[in-house]
PDB file of N, CA and C in Angstrom:
ATOM      1  N   MET X   1     -34.736-154.808 -91.150  1.00 55.00           N
ATOM      2  CA  MET X   1     -33.322-155.110 -91.152  1.00 55.00           C
ATOM      3  C   MET X   1     -33.099-156.405 -91.931  1.00 55.00           C
ATOM      4  N   VAL X   2     -32.101-156.414 -92.773  1.00 56.00           N
ATOM      5  CA  VAL X   2     -31.766-157.575 -93.585  1.00 56.00           C
ATOM      6  C   VAL X   2     -30.754-158.429 -92.839  1.00 56.00           C
ATOM      7  N   HIS X   3     -31.018-159.736 -92.800  1.00 54.00           N
ATOM      8  CA  HIS X   3     -30.086-160.655 -92.142  1.00 54.00           C
ATOM      9  C   HIS X   3     -28.968-161.016 -93.113  1.00 54.00           C
ATOM     10  N   VAL X   4     -27.736-160.782 -92.709  1.00 54.00           N
ATOM     11  CA  VAL X   4     -26.569-161.153 -93.508  1.00 54.00           C
ATOM     12  C   VAL X   4     -25.885-162.320 -92.808  1.00 54.00           C
ATOM     13  N   PRO X   5     -25.730-163.457 -93.505  1.00 60.00           N
ATOM     14  CA  PRO X   5     -25.090-164.603 -92.859  1.00 60.00           C
ATOM     15  C   PRO X   5     -23.655-164.285 -92.457  1.00 60.00           C
ATOM     16  N   ASN X   6     -23.250-164.818 -91.300  1.00 70.00           N
ATOM     17  CA  ASN X   6     -21.898-164.579 -90.790  1.00 70.00           C
ATOM     18  C   ASN X   6     -21.000-165.744 -91.204  1.00 70.00           C
ATOM     19  N   ARG X   7     -20.718-165.806 -92.497  1.00 78.00           N
ATOM     20  CA  ARG X   7     -19.876-166.886 -92.995  1.00 78.00           C
ATOM     21  C   ARG X   7     -19.074-166.399 -94.189  1.00 78.00           C
ATOM     22  N   THR X   8     -17.896-166.911 -94.296  1.00 85.00           N
ATOM     23  CA  THR X   8     -17.040-166.623 -95.439  1.00 85.00           C
ATOM     24  C   THR X   8     -17.092-167.835 -96.352  1.00 85.00           C
ATOM     25  N   VAL X   9     -17.292-167.594 -97.622  1.00 91.00           N
ATOM     26  CA  VAL X   9     -17.345-168.675 -98.597  1.00 91.00           C
ATOM     27  C   VAL X   9     -16.046-168.660 -99.397  1.00 91.00           C
ATOM     28  N   GLU X  10     -15.402-169.804 -99.460  1.00 94.00           N
ATOM     29  CA  GLU X  10     -14.211-169.946-100.304  1.00 94.00           C
ATOM     30  C   GLU X  10     -14.606-170.747-101.532  1.00 94.00           C
ATOM     31  N   LYS X  11     -14.400-170.148-102.694  1.00 96.00           N
ATOM     32  CA  LYS X  11     -14.654-170.857-103.946  1.00 96.00           C
ATOM     33  C   LYS X  11     -13.323-170.993-104.666  1.00 96.00           C
ATOM     34  N   ARG X  12     -13.034-172.204-105.067  1.00 96.00           N
ATOM     35  CA  ARG X  12     -11.777-172.475-105.766  1.00 96.00           C
ATOM     36  C   ARG X  12     -12.050-172.588-107.262  1.00 96.00           C
ATOM     37  N   TYR X  13     -11.135-171.994-108.025  1.00 97.00           N
ATOM     38  CA  TYR X  13     -11.288-171.972-109.480  1.00 97.00           C
ATOM     39  C   TYR X  13      -9.977-172.303-110.157  1.00 97.00           C
ATOM     40  N   ARG X  14     -10.115-172.716-111.392  1.00 97.00           N
ATOM     41  CA  ARG X  14      -8.962-172.846-112.282  1.00 97.00           C
ATOM     42  C   ARG X  14      -9.180-171.829-113.389  1.00 97.00           C
ATOM     43  N   VAL X  15      -8.181-170.999-113.620  1.00 97.00           N
ATOM     44  CA  VAL X  15      -8.272-169.925-114.606  1.00 97.00           C
ATOM     45  C   VAL X  15      -7.006-169.943-115.462  1.00 97.00           C
ATOM     46  N   HIS X  16      -7.056-169.230-116.570  1.00 95.00           N
ATOM     47  CA  HIS X  16      -5.825-169.067-117.350  1.00 95.00           C
ATOM     48  C   HIS X  16      -4.858-168.292-116.466  1.00 95.00           C
ATOM     49  N   ARG X  17      -3.631-168.747-116.369  1.00 92.00           N
ATOM     50  CA  ARG X  17      -2.696-168.135-115.411  1.00 92.00           C
ATOM     51  C   ARG X  17      -2.479-166.649-115.648  1.00 92.00           C
ATOM     52  N   LYS X  18      -2.607-166.187-116.882  1.00 92.00           N
ATOM     53  CA  LYS X  18      -2.441-164.764-117.159  1.00 92.00           C
ATOM     54  C   LYS X  18      -3.651-163.946-116.708  1.00 92.00           C
ATOM     55  N   ALA X  19      -4.748-164.608-116.365  1.00 95.00           N
ATOM     56  CA  ALA X  19      -5.954-163.910-115.918  1.00 95.00           C
ATOM     57  C   ALA X  19      -5.974-163.672-114.410  1.00 95.00           C
ATOM     58  N   ILE X  20      -5.051-164.276-113.675  1.00 96.00           N
ATOM     59  CA  ILE X  20      -5.046-164.145-112.214  1.00 96.00           C
ATOM     60  C   ILE X  20      -4.949-162.683-111.795  1.00 96.00           C
ATOM     61  N   SER X  21      -4.024-161.949-112.363  1.00 95.00           N
ATOM     62  CA  SER X  21      -3.857-160.540-111.973  1.00 95.00           C
ATOM     63  C   SER X  21      -5.072-159.707-112.376  1.00 95.00           C
ATOM     64  N   LEU X  22      -5.698-160.016-113.505  1.00 95.00           N
ATOM     65  CA  LEU X  22      -6.906-159.300-113.926  1.00 95.00           C
ATOM     66  C   LEU X  22      -8.029-159.501-112.915  1.00 95.00           C
ATOM     67  N   ILE X  23      -8.234-160.738-112.496  1.00 96.00           N
ATOM     68  CA  ILE X  23      -9.292-161.043-111.528  1.00 96.00           C
ATOM     69  C   ILE X  23      -9.018-160.331-110.208  1.00 96.00           C
ATOM     70  N   LYS X  24      -7.770-160.366-109.744  1.00 96.00           N
ATOM     71  CA  LYS X  24      -7.416-159.663-108.503  1.00 96.00           C
ATOM     72  C   LYS X  24      -7.662-158.164-108.641  1.00 96.00           C
ATOM     73  N   PHE X  25      -7.246-157.590-109.757  1.00 95.00           N
ATOM     74  CA  PHE X  25      -7.403-156.151-109.994  1.00 95.00           C
ATOM     75  C   PHE X  25      -8.878-155.752-109.990  1.00 95.00           C
ATOM     76  N   ILE X  26      -9.708-156.518-110.670  1.00 95.00           N
ATOM     77  CA  ILE X  26     -11.140-156.202-110.725  1.00 95.00           C
ATOM     78  C   ILE X  26     -11.760-156.270-109.335  1.00 95.00           C
ATOM     79  N   LEU X  27     -11.450-157.312-108.576  1.00 94.00           N
ATOM     80  CA  LEU X  27     -12.056-157.450-107.247  1.00 94.00           C
ATOM     81  C   LEU X  27     -11.544-156.414-106.254  1.00 94.00           C
ATOM     82  N   GLU X  28     -10.349-155.892-106.457  1.00 93.00           N
ATOM     83  CA  GLU X  28      -9.860-154.815-105.587  1.00 93.00           C
ATOM     84  C   GLU X  28     -10.732-153.573-105.717  1.00 93.00           C
ATOM     85  N   GLY X  29     -11.363-153.398-106.864  1.00 94.00           N
ATOM     86  CA  GLY X  29     -12.252-152.256-107.084  1.00 94.00           C
ATOM     87  C   GLY X  29     -13.558-152.365-106.313  1.00 94.00           C
ATOM     88  N   TYR X  30     -13.883-153.553-105.846  1.00 93.00           N
ATOM     89  CA  TYR X  30     -15.091-153.781-105.052  1.00 93.00           C
ATOM     90  C   TYR X  30     -14.657-153.982-103.603  1.00 93.00           C
ATOM     91  N   ASP X  31     -14.284-152.915-102.948  1.00 89.00           N
ATOM     92  CA  ASP X  31     -13.714-152.956-101.604  1.00 89.00           C
ATOM     93  C   ASP X  31     -14.563-153.790-100.653  1.00 89.00           C
ATOM     94  N   GLY X  32     -13.961-154.815-100.083  1.00 90.00           N
ATOM     95  CA  GLY X  32     -14.630-155.637 -99.087  1.00 90.00           C
ATOM     96  C   GLY X  32     -15.472-156.764 -99.647  1.00 90.00           C
ATOM     97  N   LEU X  33     -15.579-156.885-100.963  1.00 94.00           N
ATOM     98  CA  LEU X  33     -16.402-157.936-101.571  1.00 94.00           C
ATOM     99  C   LEU X  33     -15.751-159.310-101.433  1.00 94.00           C
ATOM    100  N   ALA X  34     -14.482-159.379-101.824  1.00 95.00           N
ATOM    101  CA  ALA X  34     -13.799-160.672-101.825  1.00 95.00           C
ATOM    102  C   ALA X  34     -12.291-160.463-101.858  1.00 95.00           C
ATOM    103  N   VAL X  35     -11.592-161.523-101.481  1.00 94.00           N
ATOM    104  CA  VAL X  35     -10.136-161.537-101.528  1.00 94.00           C
ATOM    105  C   VAL X  35      -9.736-162.730-102.390  1.00 94.00           C
ATOM    106  N   VAL X  36      -8.800-162.507-103.300  1.00 96.00           N
ATOM    107  CA  VAL X  36      -8.309-163.575-104.172  1.00 96.00           C
ATOM    108  C   VAL X  36      -6.914-163.979-103.716  1.00 96.00           C
ATOM    109  N   THR X  37      -6.702-165.267-103.570  1.00 96.00           N
ATOM    110  CA  THR X  37      -5.366-165.776-103.288  1.00 96.00           C
ATOM    111  C   THR X  37      -5.002-166.778-104.375  1.00 96.00           C
ATOM    112  N   THR X  38      -3.728-166.810-104.710  1.00 97.00           N
ATOM    113  CA  THR X  38      -3.241-167.748-105.717  1.00 97.00           C
ATOM    114  C   THR X  38      -2.795-169.022-105.016  1.00 97.00           C
ATOM    115  N   ARG X  39      -3.384-170.125-105.392  1.00 96.00           N
ATOM    116  CA  ARG X  39      -3.033-171.419-104.808  1.00 96.00           C
ATOM    117  C   ARG X  39      -1.859-172.045-105.554  1.00 96.00           C
ATOM    118  N   ASN X  40      -1.894-171.966-106.889  1.00 96.00           N
ATOM    119  CA  ASN X  40      -0.816-172.497-107.725  1.00 96.00           C
ATOM    120  C   ASN X  40      -0.814-171.691-109.018  1.00 96.00           C
ATOM    121  N   ALA X  41       0.130-170.766-109.133  1.00 96.00           N
ATOM    122  CA  ALA X  41       0.168-169.858-110.286  1.00 96.00           C
ATOM    123  C   ALA X  41       0.412-170.601-111.595  1.00 96.00           C
ATOM    124  N   ALA X  42       1.280-171.585-111.577  1.00 95.00           N
ATOM    125  CA  ALA X  42       1.606-172.314-112.807  1.00 95.00           C
ATOM    126  C   ALA X  42       0.393-173.042-113.380  1.00 95.00           C
ATOM    127  N   ARG X  43      -0.478-173.518-112.483  1.00 96.00           N
ATOM    128  CA  ARG X  43      -1.674-174.232-112.941  1.00 96.00           C
ATOM    129  C   ARG X  43      -2.910-173.345-112.970  1.00 96.00           C
ATOM    130  N   GLY X  44      -2.766-172.080-112.591  1.00 96.00           N
ATOM    131  CA  GLY X  44      -3.892-171.153-112.621  1.00 96.00           C
ATOM    132  C   GLY X  44      -4.953-171.445-111.576  1.00 96.00           C
ATOM    133  N   GLU X  45      -4.542-171.914-110.416  1.00 97.00           N
ATOM    134  CA  GLU X  45      -5.483-172.246-109.349  1.00 97.00           C
ATOM    135  C   GLU X  45      -5.576-171.090-108.357  1.00 97.00           C
ATOM    136  N   ILE X  46      -6.796-170.614-108.147  1.00 97.00           N
ATOM    137  CA  ILE X  46      -7.029-169.510-107.217  1.00 97.00           C
ATOM    138  C   ILE X  46      -8.148-169.867-106.249  1.00 97.00           C
ATOM    139  N   SER X  47      -8.174-169.151-105.131  1.00 96.00           N
ATOM    140  CA  SER X  47      -9.293-169.202-104.194  1.00 96.00           C
ATOM    141  C   SER X  47      -9.864-167.803-104.107  1.00 96.00           C
ATOM    142  N   VAL X  48     -11.177-167.719-104.102  1.00 96.00           N
ATOM    143  CA  VAL X  48     -11.864-166.446-103.913  1.00 96.00           C
ATOM    144  C   VAL X  48     -12.623-166.564-102.598  1.00 96.00           C
ATOM    145  N   PHE X  49     -12.239-165.746-101.618  1.00 95.00           N
ATOM    146  CA  PHE X  49     -12.899-165.724-100.314  1.00 95.00           C
ATOM    147  C   PHE X  49     -13.930-164.605-100.357  1.00 95.00           C
ATOM    148  N   ILE X  50     -15.203-164.981-100.335  1.00 94.00           N
ATOM    149  CA  ILE X  50     -16.292-164.032-100.533  1.00 94.00           C
ATOM    150  C   ILE X  50     -16.858-163.616 -99.179  1.00 94.00           C
ATOM    151  N   ALA X  51     -16.971-162.316 -98.981  1.00 92.00           N
ATOM    152  CA  ALA X  51     -17.477-161.774 -97.720  1.00 92.00           C
ATOM    153  C   ALA X  51     -18.944-162.166 -97.516  1.00 92.00           C
ATOM    154  N   PRO X  52     -19.365-162.250 -96.253  1.00 89.00           N
ATOM    155  CA  PRO X  52     -20.755-162.599 -95.959  1.00 89.00           C
ATOM    156  C   PRO X  52     -21.742-161.699 -96.699  1.00 89.00           C
ATOM    157  N   GLY X  53     -22.710-162.333 -97.357  1.00 90.00           N
ATOM    158  CA  GLY X  53     -23.760-161.598 -98.055  1.00 90.00           C
ATOM    159  C   GLY X  53     -23.390-161.115 -99.446  1.00 90.00           C
ATOM    160  N   CYS X  54     -22.167-161.348 -99.879  1.00 94.00           N
ATOM    161  CA  CYS X  54     -21.691-160.827-101.176  1.00 94.00           C
ATOM    162  C   CYS X  54     -21.667-161.867-102.291  1.00 94.00           C
ATOM    163  N   GLU X  55     -22.172-163.055-102.028  1.00 93.00           N
ATOM    164  CA  GLU X  55     -22.137-164.112-103.041  1.00 93.00           C
ATOM    165  C   GLU X  55     -22.865-163.743-104.336  1.00 93.00           C
ATOM    166  N   PRO X  56     -24.064-163.139-104.270  1.00 95.00           N
ATOM    167  CA  PRO X  56     -24.741-162.787-105.533  1.00 95.00           C
ATOM    168  C   PRO X  56     -23.939-161.799-106.385  1.00 95.00           C
ATOM    169  N   MET X  57     -23.294-160.836-105.746  1.00 96.00           N
ATOM    170  CA  MET X  57     -22.500-159.875-106.504  1.00 96.00           C
ATOM    171  C   MET X  57     -21.289-160.567-107.127  1.00 96.00           C
ATOM    172  N   TRP X  58     -20.613-161.438-106.376  1.00 96.00           N
ATOM    173  CA  TRP X  58     -19.479-162.165-106.932  1.00 96.00           C
ATOM    174  C   TRP X  58     -19.920-163.007-108.130  1.00 96.00           C
ATOM    175  N   GLU X  59     -21.059-163.690-108.014  1.00 96.00           N
ATOM    176  CA  GLU X  59     -21.525-164.538-109.113  1.00 96.00           C
ATOM    177  C   GLU X  59     -21.813-163.717-110.365  1.00 96.00           C
ATOM    178  N   ALA X  60     -22.336-162.513-110.201  1.00 97.00           N
ATOM    179  CA  ALA X  60     -22.578-161.635-111.353  1.00 97.00           C
ATOM    180  C   ALA X  60     -21.254-161.225-112.006  1.00 97.00           C
ATOM    181  N   ILE X  61     -20.267-160.898-111.178  1.00 96.00           N
ATOM    182  CA  ILE X  61     -18.944-160.520-111.699  1.00 96.00           C
ATOM    183  C   ILE X  61     -18.293-161.716-112.387  1.00 96.00           C
ATOM    184  N   ARG X  62     -18.362-162.881-111.746  1.00 96.00           N
ATOM    185  CA  ARG X  62     -17.774-164.097-112.317  1.00 96.00           C
ATOM    186  C   ARG X  62     -18.410-164.448-113.664  1.00 96.00           C
ATOM    187  N   LYS X  63     -19.720-164.335-113.723  1.00 96.00           N
ATOM    188  CA  LYS X  63     -20.436-164.638-114.968  1.00 96.00           C
ATOM    189  C   LYS X  63     -19.976-163.705-116.091  1.00 96.00           C
ATOM    190  N   ASP X  64     -19.831-162.430-115.773  1.00 96.00           N
ATOM    191  CA  ASP X  64     -19.375-161.468-116.776  1.00 96.00           C
ATOM    192  C   ASP X  64     -17.919-161.738-117.177  1.00 96.00           C
ATOM    193  N   LEU X  65     -17.077-162.019-116.194  1.00 94.00           N
ATOM    194  CA  LEU X  65     -15.667-162.325-116.476  1.00 94.00           C
ATOM    195  C   LEU X  65     -15.513-163.566-117.349  1.00 94.00           C
ATOM    196  N   SER X  66     -16.387-164.549-117.133  1.00 95.00           N
ATOM    197  CA  SER X  66     -16.264-165.806-117.872  1.00 95.00           C
ATOM    198  C   SER X  66     -16.529-165.633-119.365  1.00 95.00           C
ATOM    199  N   LYS X  67     -17.074-164.500-119.755  1.00 95.00           N
ATOM    200  CA  LYS X  67     -17.255-164.204-121.180  1.00 95.00           C
ATOM    201  C   LYS X  67     -15.922-163.822-121.824  1.00 95.00           C
ATOM    202  N   GLN X  68     -14.966-163.403-120.983  1.00 94.00           N
ATOM    203  CA  GLN X  68     -13.677-162.918-121.484  1.00 94.00           C
ATOM    204  C   GLN X  68     -12.510-163.848-121.164  1.00 94.00           C
ATOM    205  N   VAL X  69     -12.574-164.522-120.029  1.00 95.00           N
ATOM    206  CA  VAL X  69     -11.477-165.402-119.614  1.00 95.00           C
ATOM    207  C   VAL X  69     -12.032-166.743-119.134  1.00 95.00           C
ATOM    208  N   PHE X  70     -11.200-167.766-119.201  1.00 95.00           N
ATOM    209  CA  PHE X  70     -11.572-169.105-118.746  1.00 95.00           C
ATOM    210  C   PHE X  70     -11.624-169.130-117.221  1.00 95.00           C
ATOM    211  N   ILE X  71     -12.776-169.531-116.679  1.00 95.00           N
ATOM    212  CA  ILE X  71     -12.934-169.687-115.226  1.00 95.00           C
ATOM    213  C   ILE X  71     -13.695-170.993-114.997  1.00 95.00           C
ATOM    214  N   GLN X  72     -13.030-171.962-114.375  1.00 94.00           N
ATOM    215  CA  GLN X  72     -13.658-173.249-114.102  1.00 94.00           C
ATOM    216  C   GLN X  72     -13.765-173.440-112.596  1.00 94.00           C
ATOM    217  N   HIS X  73     -14.992-173.618-112.113  1.00 92.00           N
ATOM    218  CA  HIS X  73     -15.220-173.790-110.675  1.00 92.00           C
ATOM    219  C   HIS X  73     -14.727-175.161-110.235  1.00 92.00           C
ATOM    220  N   GLY X  74     -14.041-175.181-109.110  1.00 90.00           N
ATOM    221  CA  GLY X  74     -13.526-176.428-108.560  1.00 90.00           C
ATOM    222  C   GLY X  74     -14.355-176.913-107.389  1.00 90.00           C
ATOM    223  N   GLU X  75     -14.241-176.240-106.257  1.00 89.00           N
ATOM    224  CA  GLU X  75     -15.003-176.630-105.068  1.00 89.00           C
ATOM    225  C   GLU X  75     -15.359-175.403-104.252  1.00 89.00           C
ATOM    226  N   THR X  76     -16.334-175.574-103.374  1.00 88.00           N
ATOM    227  CA  THR X  76     -16.792-174.500-102.501  1.00 88.00           C
ATOM    228  C   THR X  76     -16.655-174.958-101.057  1.00 88.00           C
ATOM    229  N   ARG X  77     -16.141-174.071-100.221  1.00 87.00           N
ATOM    230  CA  ARG X  77     -16.032-174.342 -98.782  1.00 87.00           C
ATOM    231  C   ARG X  77     -16.681-173.191 -98.035  1.00 87.00           C
ATOM    232  N   ILE X  78     -17.419-173.520 -96.996  1.00 84.00           N
ATOM    233  CA  ILE X  78     -18.085-172.500 -96.193  1.00 84.00           C
ATOM    234  C   ILE X  78     -17.518-172.554 -94.785  1.00 84.00           C
ATOM    235  N   SER X  79     -17.099-171.390 -94.291  1.00 76.00           N
ATOM    236  CA  SER X  79     -16.525-171.292 -92.949  1.00 76.00           C
ATOM    237  C   SER X  79     -17.393-170.369 -92.114  1.00 76.00           C
ATOM    238  N   GLU X  80     -17.933-170.879 -91.040  1.00 64.00           N
ATOM    239  CA  GLU X  80     -18.749-170.072 -90.141  1.00 64.00           C
ATOM    240  C   GLU X  80     -17.850-169.218 -89.255  1.00 64.00           C
ATOM    241  N   ASN X  81     -18.234-167.957 -89.072  1.00 55.00           N
ATOM    242  CA  ASN X  81     -17.569-167.034 -88.152  1.00 55.00           C
ATOM    243  C   ASN X  81     -16.068-166.871 -88.402  1.00 55.00           C
ATOM    244  N   HIS X  82     -15.653-166.913 -89.634  1.00 53.00           N
ATOM    245  CA  HIS X  82     -14.247-166.693 -89.958  1.00 53.00           C
ATOM    246  C   HIS X  82     -14.077-165.354 -90.645  1.00 53.00           C
ATOM    247  N   ARG X  83     -12.894-164.825 -90.536  1.00 55.00           N
ATOM    248  CA  ARG X  83     -12.558-163.569 -91.202  1.00 55.00           C
ATOM    249  C   ARG X  83     -11.964-163.872 -92.575  1.00 55.00           C
ATOM    250  N   LEU X  84     -12.030-162.871 -93.441  1.00 50.00           N
ATOM    251  CA  LEU X  84     -11.349-162.989 -94.719  1.00 50.00           C
ATOM    252  C   LEU X  84      -9.848-163.028 -94.453  1.00 50.00           C
ATOM    253  N   PRO X  85      -9.043-163.587 -95.353  1.00 54.00           N
ATOM    254  CA  PRO X  85      -7.606-163.745 -95.097  1.00 54.00           C
ATOM    255  C   PRO X  85      -6.863-162.474 -94.724  1.00 54.00           C
ATOM    256  N   ASP X  86      -7.288-161.305 -95.197  1.00 55.00           N
ATOM    257  CA  ASP X  86      -6.526-160.088 -94.908  1.00 55.00           C
ATOM    258  C   ASP X  86      -7.109-159.247 -93.778  1.00 55.00           C
ATOM    259  N   GLU X  87      -8.149-159.723 -93.113  1.00 52.00           N
ATOM    260  CA  GLU X  87      -8.732-158.949 -92.019  1.00 52.00           C
ATOM    261  C   GLU X  87      -7.877-159.067 -90.761  1.00 52.00           C
ATOM    262  N   ARG X  88      -7.748-157.976 -90.065  1.00 49.00           N
ATOM    263  CA  ARG X  88      -6.988-157.943 -88.820  1.00 49.00           C
ATOM    264  C   ARG X  88      -7.959-157.884 -87.641  1.00 49.00           C
ATOM    265  N   LEU X  89      -7.493-158.260 -86.487  1.00 44.00           N
ATOM    266  CA  LEU X  89      -8.329-158.185 -85.274  1.00 44.00           C
ATOM    267  C   LEU X  89      -8.573-156.768 -84.867  1.00 44.00           C
TER     268      LEU X  89
END
């Protein structure tokens, strides 16, 4: 059995504001991988909440996306035992 950490990772990025919808659209195709929220649309600030154990997949997607759009990492926050923003009880 593989141990999956029970933590949600929030990574904040600055992106070209026109790329926000593209990033959201791509991540919607990976059901349960991550949730993107817009922090400040005018400045292109987003948060990506990555599901437990999905960080390597997100990093692969981010690396590929960065070949096409500007993505600048800001900060990382780790929350133990938290749900993703859209999860219900």
